Short mmCIF file of C-alpha atoms and ligand atoms in Angstrom, two decimals:
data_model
loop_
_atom_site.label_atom_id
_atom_site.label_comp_id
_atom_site.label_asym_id
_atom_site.label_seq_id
_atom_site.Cartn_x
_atom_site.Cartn_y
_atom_site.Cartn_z
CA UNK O 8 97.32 140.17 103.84
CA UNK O 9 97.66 140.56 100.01
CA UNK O 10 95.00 140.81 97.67
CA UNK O 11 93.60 136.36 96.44
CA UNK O 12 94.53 135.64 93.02
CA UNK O 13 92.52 133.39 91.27
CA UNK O 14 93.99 130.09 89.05
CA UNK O 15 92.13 127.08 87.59
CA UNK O 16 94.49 124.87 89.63
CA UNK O 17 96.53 125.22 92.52
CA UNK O 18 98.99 122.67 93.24
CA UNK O 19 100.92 122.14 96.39
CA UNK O 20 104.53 120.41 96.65
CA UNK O 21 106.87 120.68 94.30
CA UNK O 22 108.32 116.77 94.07
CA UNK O 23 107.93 114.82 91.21
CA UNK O 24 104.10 114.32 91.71
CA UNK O 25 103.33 117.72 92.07
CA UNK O 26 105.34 119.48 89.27
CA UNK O 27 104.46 116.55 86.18
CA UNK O 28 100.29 117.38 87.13
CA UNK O 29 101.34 121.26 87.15
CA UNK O 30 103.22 120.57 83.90
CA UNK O 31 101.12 118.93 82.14
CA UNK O 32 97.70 121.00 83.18
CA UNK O 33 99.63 124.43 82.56
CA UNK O 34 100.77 122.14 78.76
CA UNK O 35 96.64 122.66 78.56
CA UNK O 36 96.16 125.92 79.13
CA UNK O 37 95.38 125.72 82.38
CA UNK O 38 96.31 129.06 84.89
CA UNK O 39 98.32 126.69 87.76
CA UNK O 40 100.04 127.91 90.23
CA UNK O 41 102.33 125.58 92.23
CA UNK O 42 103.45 126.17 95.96
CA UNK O 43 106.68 124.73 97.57
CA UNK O 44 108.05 125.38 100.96
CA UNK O 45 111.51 124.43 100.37
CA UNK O 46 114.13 126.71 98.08
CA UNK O 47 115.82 124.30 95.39
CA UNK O 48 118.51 122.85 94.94
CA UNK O 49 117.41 120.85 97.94
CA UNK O 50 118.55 116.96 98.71
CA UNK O 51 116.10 114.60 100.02
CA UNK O 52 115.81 111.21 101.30
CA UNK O 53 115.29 109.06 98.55
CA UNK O 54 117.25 106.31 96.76
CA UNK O 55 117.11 108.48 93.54
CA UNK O 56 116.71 105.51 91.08
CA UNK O 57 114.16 105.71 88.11
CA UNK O 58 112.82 102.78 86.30
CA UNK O 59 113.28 103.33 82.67
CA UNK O 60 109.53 102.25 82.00
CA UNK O 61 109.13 106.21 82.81
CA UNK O 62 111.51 107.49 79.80
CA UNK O 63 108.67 108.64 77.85
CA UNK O 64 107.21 109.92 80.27
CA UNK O 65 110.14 112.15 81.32
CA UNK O 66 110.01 112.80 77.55
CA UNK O 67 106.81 114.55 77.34
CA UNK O 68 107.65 116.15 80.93
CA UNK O 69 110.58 117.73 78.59
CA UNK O 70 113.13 116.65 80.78
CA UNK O 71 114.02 113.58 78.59
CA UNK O 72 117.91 114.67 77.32
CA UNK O 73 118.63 116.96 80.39
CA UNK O 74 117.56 113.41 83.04
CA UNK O 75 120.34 111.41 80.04
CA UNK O 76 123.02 113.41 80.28
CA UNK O 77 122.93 114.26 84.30
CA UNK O 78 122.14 110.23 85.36
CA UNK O 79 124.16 107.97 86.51
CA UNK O 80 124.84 104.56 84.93
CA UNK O 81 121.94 102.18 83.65
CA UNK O 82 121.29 99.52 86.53
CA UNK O 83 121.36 96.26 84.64
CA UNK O 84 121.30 94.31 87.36
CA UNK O 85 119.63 94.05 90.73
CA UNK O 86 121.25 92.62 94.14
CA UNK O 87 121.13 91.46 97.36
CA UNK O 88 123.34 92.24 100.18
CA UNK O 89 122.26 90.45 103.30
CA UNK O 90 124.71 89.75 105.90
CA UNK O 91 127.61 88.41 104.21
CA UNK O 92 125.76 87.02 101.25
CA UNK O 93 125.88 89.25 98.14
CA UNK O 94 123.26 87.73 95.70
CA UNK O 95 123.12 89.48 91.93
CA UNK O 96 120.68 89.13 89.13
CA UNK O 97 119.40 90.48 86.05
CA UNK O 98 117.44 93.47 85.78
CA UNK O 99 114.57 93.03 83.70
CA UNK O 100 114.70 95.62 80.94
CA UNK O 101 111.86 97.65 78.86
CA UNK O 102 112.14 96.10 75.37
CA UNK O 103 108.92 98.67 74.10
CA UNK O 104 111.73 101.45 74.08
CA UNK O 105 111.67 104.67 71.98
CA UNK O 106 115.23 105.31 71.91
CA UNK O 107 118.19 103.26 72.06
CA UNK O 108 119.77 102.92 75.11
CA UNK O 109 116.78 103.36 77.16
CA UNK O 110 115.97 100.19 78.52
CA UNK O 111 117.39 100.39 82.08
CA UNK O 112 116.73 102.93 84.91
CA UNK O 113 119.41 105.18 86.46
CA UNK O 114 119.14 107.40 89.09
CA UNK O 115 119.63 111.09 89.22
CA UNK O 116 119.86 113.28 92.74
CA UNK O 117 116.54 114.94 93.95
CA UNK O 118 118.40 117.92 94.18
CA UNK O 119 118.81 118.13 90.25
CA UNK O 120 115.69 115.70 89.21
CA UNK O 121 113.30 118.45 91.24
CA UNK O 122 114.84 121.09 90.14
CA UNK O 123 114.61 119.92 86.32
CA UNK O 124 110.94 119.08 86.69
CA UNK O 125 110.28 122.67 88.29
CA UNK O 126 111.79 124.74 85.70
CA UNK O 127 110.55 122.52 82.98
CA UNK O 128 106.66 123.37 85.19
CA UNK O 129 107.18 126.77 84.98
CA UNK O 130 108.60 127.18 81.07
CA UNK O 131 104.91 125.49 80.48
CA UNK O 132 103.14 128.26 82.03
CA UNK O 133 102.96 127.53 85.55
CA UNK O 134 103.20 130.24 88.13
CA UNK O 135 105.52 129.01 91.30
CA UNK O 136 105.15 130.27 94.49
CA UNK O 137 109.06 129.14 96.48
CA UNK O 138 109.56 129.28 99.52
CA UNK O 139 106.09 129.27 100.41
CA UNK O 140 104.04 126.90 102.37
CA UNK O 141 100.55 126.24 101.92
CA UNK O 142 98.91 126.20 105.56
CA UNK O 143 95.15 125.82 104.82
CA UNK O 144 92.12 125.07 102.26
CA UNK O 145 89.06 126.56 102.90
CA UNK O 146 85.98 126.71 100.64
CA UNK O 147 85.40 129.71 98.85
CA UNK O 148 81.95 129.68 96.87
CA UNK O 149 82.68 128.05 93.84
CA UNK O 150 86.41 127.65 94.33
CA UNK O 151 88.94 126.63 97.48
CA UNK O 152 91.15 129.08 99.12
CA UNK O 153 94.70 128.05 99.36
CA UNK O 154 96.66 129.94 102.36
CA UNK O 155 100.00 130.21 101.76
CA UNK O 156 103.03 131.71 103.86
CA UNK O 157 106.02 132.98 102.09
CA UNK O 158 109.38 132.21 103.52
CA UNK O 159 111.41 129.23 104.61
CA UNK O 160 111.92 128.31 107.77
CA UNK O 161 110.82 130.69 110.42
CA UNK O 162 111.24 133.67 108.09
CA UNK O 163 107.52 133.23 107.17
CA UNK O 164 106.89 136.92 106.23
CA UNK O 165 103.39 137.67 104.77
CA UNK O 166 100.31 135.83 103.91
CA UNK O 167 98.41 135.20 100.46
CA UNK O 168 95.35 133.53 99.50
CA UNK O 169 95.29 131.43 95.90
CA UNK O 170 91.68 130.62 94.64
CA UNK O 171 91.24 127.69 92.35
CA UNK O 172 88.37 125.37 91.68
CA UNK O 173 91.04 122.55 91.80
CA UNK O 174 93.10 122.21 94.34
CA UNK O 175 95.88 119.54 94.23
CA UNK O 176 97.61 117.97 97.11
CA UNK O 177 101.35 116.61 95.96
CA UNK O 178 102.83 117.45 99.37
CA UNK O 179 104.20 113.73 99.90
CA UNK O 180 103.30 112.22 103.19
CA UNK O 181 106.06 112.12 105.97
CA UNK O 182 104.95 115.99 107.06
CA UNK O 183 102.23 116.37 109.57
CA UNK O 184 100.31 119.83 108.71
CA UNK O 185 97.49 121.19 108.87
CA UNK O 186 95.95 120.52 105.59
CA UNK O 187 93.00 118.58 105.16
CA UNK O 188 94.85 116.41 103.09
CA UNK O 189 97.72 115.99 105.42
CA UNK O 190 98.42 112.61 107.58
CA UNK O 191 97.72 112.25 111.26
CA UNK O 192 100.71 112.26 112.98
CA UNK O 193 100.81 109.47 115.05
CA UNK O 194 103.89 107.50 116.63
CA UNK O 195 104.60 103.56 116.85
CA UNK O 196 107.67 102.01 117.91
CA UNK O 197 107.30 100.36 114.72
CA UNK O 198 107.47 103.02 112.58
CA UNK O 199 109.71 103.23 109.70
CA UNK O 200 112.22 105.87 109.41
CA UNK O 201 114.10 106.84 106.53
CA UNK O 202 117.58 107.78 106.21
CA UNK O 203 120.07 108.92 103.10
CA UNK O 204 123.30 109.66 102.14
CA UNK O 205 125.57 110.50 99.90
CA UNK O 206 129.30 109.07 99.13
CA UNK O 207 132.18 109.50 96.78
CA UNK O 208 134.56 106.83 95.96
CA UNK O 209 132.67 104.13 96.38
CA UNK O 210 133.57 100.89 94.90
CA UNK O 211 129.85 99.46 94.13
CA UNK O 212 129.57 98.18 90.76
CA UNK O 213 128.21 100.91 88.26
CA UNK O 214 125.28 98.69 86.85
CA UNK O 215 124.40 97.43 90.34
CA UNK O 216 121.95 97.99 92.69
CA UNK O 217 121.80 95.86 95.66
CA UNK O 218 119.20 95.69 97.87
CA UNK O 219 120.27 95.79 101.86
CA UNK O 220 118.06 93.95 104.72
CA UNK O 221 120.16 94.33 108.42
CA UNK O 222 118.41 93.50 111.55
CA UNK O 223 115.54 95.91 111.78
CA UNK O 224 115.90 97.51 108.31
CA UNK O 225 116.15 97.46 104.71
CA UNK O 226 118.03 99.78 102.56
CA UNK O 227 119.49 100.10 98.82
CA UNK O 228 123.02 101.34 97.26
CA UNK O 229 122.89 102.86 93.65
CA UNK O 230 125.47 104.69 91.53
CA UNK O 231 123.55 108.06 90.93
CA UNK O 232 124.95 111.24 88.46
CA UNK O 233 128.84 112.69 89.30
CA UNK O 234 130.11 109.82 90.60
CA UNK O 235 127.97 110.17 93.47
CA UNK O 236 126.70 106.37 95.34
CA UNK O 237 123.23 107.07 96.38
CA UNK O 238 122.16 105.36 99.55
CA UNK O 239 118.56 105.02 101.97
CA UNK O 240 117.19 103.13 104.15
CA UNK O 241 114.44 102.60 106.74
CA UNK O 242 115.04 101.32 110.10
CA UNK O 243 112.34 100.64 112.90
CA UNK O 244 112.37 103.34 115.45
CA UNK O 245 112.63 101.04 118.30
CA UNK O 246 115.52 99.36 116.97
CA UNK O 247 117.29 102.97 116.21
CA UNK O 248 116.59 103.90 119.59
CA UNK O 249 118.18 100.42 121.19
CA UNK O 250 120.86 101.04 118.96
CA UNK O 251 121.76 104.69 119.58
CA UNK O 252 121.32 104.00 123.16
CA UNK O 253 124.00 100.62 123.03
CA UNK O 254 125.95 102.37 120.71
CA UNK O 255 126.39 105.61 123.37
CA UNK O 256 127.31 103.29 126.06
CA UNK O 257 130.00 101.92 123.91
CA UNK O 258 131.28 105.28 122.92
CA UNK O 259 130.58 107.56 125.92
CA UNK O 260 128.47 110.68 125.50
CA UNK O 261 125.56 110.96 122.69
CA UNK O 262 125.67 109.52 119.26
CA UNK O 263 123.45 110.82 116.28
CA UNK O 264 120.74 108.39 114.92
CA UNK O 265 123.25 108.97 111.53
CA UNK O 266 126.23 107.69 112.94
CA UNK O 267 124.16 104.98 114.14
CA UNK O 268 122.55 103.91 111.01
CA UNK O 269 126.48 103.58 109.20
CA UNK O 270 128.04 102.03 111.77
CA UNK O 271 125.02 99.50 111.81
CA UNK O 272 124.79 99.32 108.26
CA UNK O 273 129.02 98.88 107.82
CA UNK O 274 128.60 95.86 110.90
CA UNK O 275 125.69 94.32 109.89
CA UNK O 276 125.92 94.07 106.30
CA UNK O 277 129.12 93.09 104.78
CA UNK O 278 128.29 94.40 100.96
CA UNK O 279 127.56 97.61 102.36
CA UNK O 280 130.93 97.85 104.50
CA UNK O 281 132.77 96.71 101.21
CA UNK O 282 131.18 99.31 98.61
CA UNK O 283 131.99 102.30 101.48
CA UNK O 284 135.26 101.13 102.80
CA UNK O 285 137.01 103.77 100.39
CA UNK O 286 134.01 106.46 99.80
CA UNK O 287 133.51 109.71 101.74
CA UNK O 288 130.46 110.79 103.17
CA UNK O 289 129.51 113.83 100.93
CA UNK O 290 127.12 116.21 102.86
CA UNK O 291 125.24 114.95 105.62
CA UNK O 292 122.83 112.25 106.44
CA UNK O 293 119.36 112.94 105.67
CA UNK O 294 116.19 112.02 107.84
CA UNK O 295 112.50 111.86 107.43
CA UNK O 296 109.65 109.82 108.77
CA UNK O 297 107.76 107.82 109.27
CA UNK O 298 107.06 106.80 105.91
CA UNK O 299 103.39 105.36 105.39
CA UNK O 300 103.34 103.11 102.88
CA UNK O 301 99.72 101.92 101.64
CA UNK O 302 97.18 103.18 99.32
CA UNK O 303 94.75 106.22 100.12
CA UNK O 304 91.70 108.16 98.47
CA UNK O 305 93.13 110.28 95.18
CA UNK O 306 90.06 112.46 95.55
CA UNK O 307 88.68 113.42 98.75
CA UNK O 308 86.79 116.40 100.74
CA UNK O 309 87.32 117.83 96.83
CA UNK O 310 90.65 118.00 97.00
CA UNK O 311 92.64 115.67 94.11
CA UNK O 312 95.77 113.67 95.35
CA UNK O 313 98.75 112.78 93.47
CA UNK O 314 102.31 111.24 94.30
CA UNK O 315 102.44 109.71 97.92
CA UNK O 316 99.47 111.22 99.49
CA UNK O 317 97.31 109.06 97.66
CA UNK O 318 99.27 105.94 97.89
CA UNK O 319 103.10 104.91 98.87
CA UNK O 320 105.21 101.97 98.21
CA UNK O 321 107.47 100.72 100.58
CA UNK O 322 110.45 102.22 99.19
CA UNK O 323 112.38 98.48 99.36
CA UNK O 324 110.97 98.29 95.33
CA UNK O 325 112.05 101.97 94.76
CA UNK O 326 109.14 102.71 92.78
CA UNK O 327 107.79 106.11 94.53
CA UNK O 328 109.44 108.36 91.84
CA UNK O 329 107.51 106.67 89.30
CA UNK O 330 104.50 106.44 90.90
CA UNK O 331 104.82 110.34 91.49
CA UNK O 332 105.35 111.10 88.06
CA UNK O 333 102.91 108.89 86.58
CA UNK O 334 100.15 110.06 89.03
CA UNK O 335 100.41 113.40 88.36
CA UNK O 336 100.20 112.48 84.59
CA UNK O 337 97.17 110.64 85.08
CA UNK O 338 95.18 113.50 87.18
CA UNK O 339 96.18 115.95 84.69
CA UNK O 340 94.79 113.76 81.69
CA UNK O 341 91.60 113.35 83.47
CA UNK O 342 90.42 116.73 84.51
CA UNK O 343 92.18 118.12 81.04
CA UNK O 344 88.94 115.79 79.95
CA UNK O 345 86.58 116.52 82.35
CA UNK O 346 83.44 118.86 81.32
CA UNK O 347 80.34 120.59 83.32
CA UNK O 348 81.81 121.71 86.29
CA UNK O 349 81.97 120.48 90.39
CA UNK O 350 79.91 117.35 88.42
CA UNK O 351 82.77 116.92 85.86
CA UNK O 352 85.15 117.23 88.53
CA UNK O 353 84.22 114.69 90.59
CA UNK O 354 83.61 112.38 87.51
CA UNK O 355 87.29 112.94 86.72
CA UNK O 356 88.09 112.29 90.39
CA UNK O 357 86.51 109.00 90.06
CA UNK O 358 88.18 107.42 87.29
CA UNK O 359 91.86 108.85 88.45
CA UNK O 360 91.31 107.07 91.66
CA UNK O 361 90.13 103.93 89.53
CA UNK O 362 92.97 104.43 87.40
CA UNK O 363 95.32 104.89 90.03
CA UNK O 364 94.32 101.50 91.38
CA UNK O 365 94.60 99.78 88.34
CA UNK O 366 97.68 100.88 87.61
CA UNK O 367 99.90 100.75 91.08
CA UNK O 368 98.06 98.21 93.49
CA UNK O 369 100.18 94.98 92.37
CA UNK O 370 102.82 97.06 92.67
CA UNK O 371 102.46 98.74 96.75
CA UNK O 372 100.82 94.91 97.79
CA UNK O 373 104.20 93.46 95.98
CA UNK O 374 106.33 95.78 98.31
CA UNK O 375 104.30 95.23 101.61
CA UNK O 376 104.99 91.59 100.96
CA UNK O 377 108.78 92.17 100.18
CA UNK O 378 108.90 94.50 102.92
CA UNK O 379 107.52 92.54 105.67
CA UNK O 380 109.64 89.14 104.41
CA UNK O 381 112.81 91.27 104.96
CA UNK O 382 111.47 92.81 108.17
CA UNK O 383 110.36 89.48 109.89
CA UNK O 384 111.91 87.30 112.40
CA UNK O 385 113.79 85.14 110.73
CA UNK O 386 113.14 86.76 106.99
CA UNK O 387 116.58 88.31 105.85
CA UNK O 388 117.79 84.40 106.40
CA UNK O 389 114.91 83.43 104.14
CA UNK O 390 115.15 85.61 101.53
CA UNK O 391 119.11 84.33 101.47
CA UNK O 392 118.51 81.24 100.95
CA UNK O 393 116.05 81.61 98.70
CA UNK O 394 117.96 84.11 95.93
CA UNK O 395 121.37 81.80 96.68
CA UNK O 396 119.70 79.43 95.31
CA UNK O 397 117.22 80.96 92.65
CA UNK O 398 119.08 84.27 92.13
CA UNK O 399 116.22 85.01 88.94
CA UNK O 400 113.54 85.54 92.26
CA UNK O 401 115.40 88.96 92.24
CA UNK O 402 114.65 89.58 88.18
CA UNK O 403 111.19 88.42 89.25
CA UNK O 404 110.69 90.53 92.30
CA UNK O 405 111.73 93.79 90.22
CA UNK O 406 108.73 92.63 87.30
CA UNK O 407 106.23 92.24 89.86
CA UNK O 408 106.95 95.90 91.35
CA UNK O 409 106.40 97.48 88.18
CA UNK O 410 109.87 98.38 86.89
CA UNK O 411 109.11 96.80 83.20
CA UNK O 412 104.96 97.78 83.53
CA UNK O 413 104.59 100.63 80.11
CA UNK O 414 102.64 104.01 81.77
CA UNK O 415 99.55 103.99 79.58
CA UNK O 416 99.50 105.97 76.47
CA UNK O 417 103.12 105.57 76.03
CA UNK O 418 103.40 102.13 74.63
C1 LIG H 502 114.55 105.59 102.22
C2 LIG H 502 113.77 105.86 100.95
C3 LIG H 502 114.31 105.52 99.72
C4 LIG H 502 113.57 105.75 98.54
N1 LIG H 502 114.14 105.41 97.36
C5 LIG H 502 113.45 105.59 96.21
C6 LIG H 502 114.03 105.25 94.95
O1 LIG H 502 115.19 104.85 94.82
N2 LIG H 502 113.25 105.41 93.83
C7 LIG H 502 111.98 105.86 93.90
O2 LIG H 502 111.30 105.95 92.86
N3 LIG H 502 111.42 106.23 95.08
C8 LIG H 502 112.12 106.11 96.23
N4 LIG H 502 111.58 106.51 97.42
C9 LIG H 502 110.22 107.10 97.44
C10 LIG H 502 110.20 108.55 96.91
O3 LIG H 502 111.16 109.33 97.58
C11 LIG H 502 108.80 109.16 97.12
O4 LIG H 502 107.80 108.23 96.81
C12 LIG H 502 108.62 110.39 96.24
O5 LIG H 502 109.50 111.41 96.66
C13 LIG H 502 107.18 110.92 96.34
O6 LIG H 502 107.06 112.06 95.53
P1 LIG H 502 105.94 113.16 95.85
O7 LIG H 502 106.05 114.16 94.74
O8 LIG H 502 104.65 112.53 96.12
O9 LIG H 502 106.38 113.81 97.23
P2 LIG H 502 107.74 114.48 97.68
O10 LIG H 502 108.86 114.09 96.79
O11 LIG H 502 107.83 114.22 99.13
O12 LIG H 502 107.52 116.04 97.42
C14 LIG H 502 106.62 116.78 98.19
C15 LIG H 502 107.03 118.25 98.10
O13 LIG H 502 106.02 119.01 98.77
C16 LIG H 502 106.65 120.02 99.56
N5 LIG H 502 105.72 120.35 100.64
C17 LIG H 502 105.36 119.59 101.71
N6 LIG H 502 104.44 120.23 102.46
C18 LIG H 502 104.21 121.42 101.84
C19 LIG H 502 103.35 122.52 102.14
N7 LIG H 502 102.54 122.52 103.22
N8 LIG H 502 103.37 123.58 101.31
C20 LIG H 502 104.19 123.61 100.22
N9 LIG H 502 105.02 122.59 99.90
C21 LIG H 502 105.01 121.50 100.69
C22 LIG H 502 107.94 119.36 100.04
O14 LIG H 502 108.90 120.33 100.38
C23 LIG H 502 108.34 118.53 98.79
O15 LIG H 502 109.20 119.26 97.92
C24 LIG H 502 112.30 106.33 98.61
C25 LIG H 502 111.75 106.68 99.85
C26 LIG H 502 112.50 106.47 101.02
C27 LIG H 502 111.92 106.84 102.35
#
């Protein structure tokens, strides 16, 4: 084992949560260092759309003119693709803009966006530790012990301890571990599972982006950077596994859970089969899951939580980026403020967690609701009928999950 190093802040997970808190505390002065298992470039599921309310964010995070010019298209309006109904509406825009042109979210691949965010981390100061996993936090007199194991994959090579006082968990929340901050793994047949992909060619409007309900799921299309259509979804587990199994029968032999998902999303959803009929699947399909959406502690057992460990969004709003980024923000501003200590600490825990509520709640509760509408016997009919005929309850459903909400301090 090699010698502990000591930091004011250790930060684990490198997503958007975990490298705007690094950023901003290492902007401070702060000694961070910042531990992610994965090497980047690395793709991820995720719908990869950004709500523009976070442009001045992304600003600050210095990745404001590098996130314009790799982005695809501004999404102007918002959609519905149920069935055969395809349902569009306006997107409600940001009017308190700094910039022209920046009243509309776009989307931008993980594989670039995380990458951006890292080396934008680490030109502040912060130390990164990739690939490396962080495998346990123990206390260590005044500070925490942060294990980490270098190498990805099963390559994991030699052991080092990080020592901080703070210790911040950004690791997201679809990974069991065994970190005190980590979820219990447990297994439902009505767990949500997540599933992305991405295509060339497609012809999906540029400015669109539909939302997709098909029996036992919900999913969304969006043009992201290169020409690149961005898709993800979540599907029950019981329904994937009825599927895959019908689906084999049909076809003779085994069939993956992605070839399931596209040939269920191309028969069950006629918008969907339209905007792929003349794309190519580019790379493969991603997994991960169960995602579990709801809102946890941001400061627990001393350990400060940013991103989705502390609180998730069904992803049918496609707000988690946001709520990653702005988190992080938020944590950082608080302990950059906090004074005397453990006391000081745990002060600063108390009004990020207070913040934190204040400032996402409407918006996970909004997506529950959504979620469970389009999830429901009988709700993907409902939620037809209803936008046929009031198309602005899309404009209205993207307000209430936060898309047009300002992050505070940035007007
Ligand atoms: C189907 C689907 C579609 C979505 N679409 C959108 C969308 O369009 N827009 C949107 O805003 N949000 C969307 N989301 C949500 C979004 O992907 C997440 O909310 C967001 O990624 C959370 O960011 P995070 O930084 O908290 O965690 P993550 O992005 O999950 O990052 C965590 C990082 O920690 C690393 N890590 C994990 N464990 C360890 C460890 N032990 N040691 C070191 N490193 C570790 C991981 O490798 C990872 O890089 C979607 C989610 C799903 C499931």
């Amino acid at each position: 084992m090699s010698p502990a190093s000591t930091h004011d802040a250790v930060v684990i997970g490198a997503g958007p949560a975990g490298t705007s808190a690094a950023l901003a505390l290492a902007r401070r002065g702060w000694a961070v260092a910042i531990v992610e298992k994965s090497a980047f470039p690395r793709r991820k599921v995720c719908g990869e759309y950004i709500s523009a309310s976070n442009l001045a964010l992304l600003e600050r995070l210095e990745i404001g003119d590098a996130w314009r010019a790799e982005a695809g298209p501004e999404i102007r309006r918002v959609g519905l693709f149920s069935g055969d109904a395809r349902v569009e509406a306006s997107m409600p825009g940001v009017t308190s803009r700094p910039a022209a042109g920046d009243g509309f979210g776009r989307a931008l691949g993980r594989d670039i966006l995380d990458s951006l965010l890292l080396d934008a981390a680490r030109s502040a100061g912060a130390e990164v530790f990739q690939p490396c996993r962080a495998v346990a936090i123990e206390r260590d007199g005044a500070c925490q012990a942060v294990r980490i194991q270098t190498g990805a994959g099963n390559s994991r090579d030699e052991t080092k301890i990080l020592r901080a006082p703070v210790i911040i968990a950004a690791h997201g929340s679809w990974e069991p571990g065994e970190l005190p901050s980590q979820l219990e793994k447990k297994s439902h047949p009505s767990d949500l599972l997540g599933f992305k992909a991405h295509f060339t060619g497609s012809t999906l409007p540029p400015d669109l982006m539909p939302l997709l309900t098909f029996p036992g799921g919900y999913g969304g299309m969006v043009l992201a950077d290169h020409g690149r259509l961005s898709i993800s979804c979540c599907i029950r587990r019981d329904v994937l596994a009825r599927l895959r199994a019908s689906h084999a029968r049909e076809h003779g032999g085994r069939v993956s859970a992605a070839e399931t998902i596209e040939h269920h999303l191309r028969t069950t959803c006629r918008g969907a089969r339209d905007a792929l009929e003349q794309a190519r699947l580019e790379g493969p399909w991603l997994a991960a899951g169960p995602i579990r959406p709801g809102i946890r502690a941001s400061y627990e057992r001393d350990i400060f939580r940013v991103g989705n460990v502390a609180g998730e969004s069904h992803p049918i709003i496609a707000e988690g980026i946001s709520m990653a980024l702005q988190s992080g923000w938020l944590l950082a501003l608080e302990l950059g403020a906090a004074t005397g200590g453990q006391t000081g600490r745990e002060a600063a825990g108390r009004r990020y967690q207070a913040a934190w509520r204040g400032l996402f709640s409407t918006r996970v509760l909004a997506a529950e609701a959504i979620a469970r509408i389009a999830l429901g016997h009988g709700g993907a009919a409902m939620m037809r009928t209803v936008v046929r005929n009031f198309p602005q309850a899309l404009t209205l459903g993207a307000r209430l999950s936060g898309k047009t909400r300002a992050v505070p301090g940035f007007g």
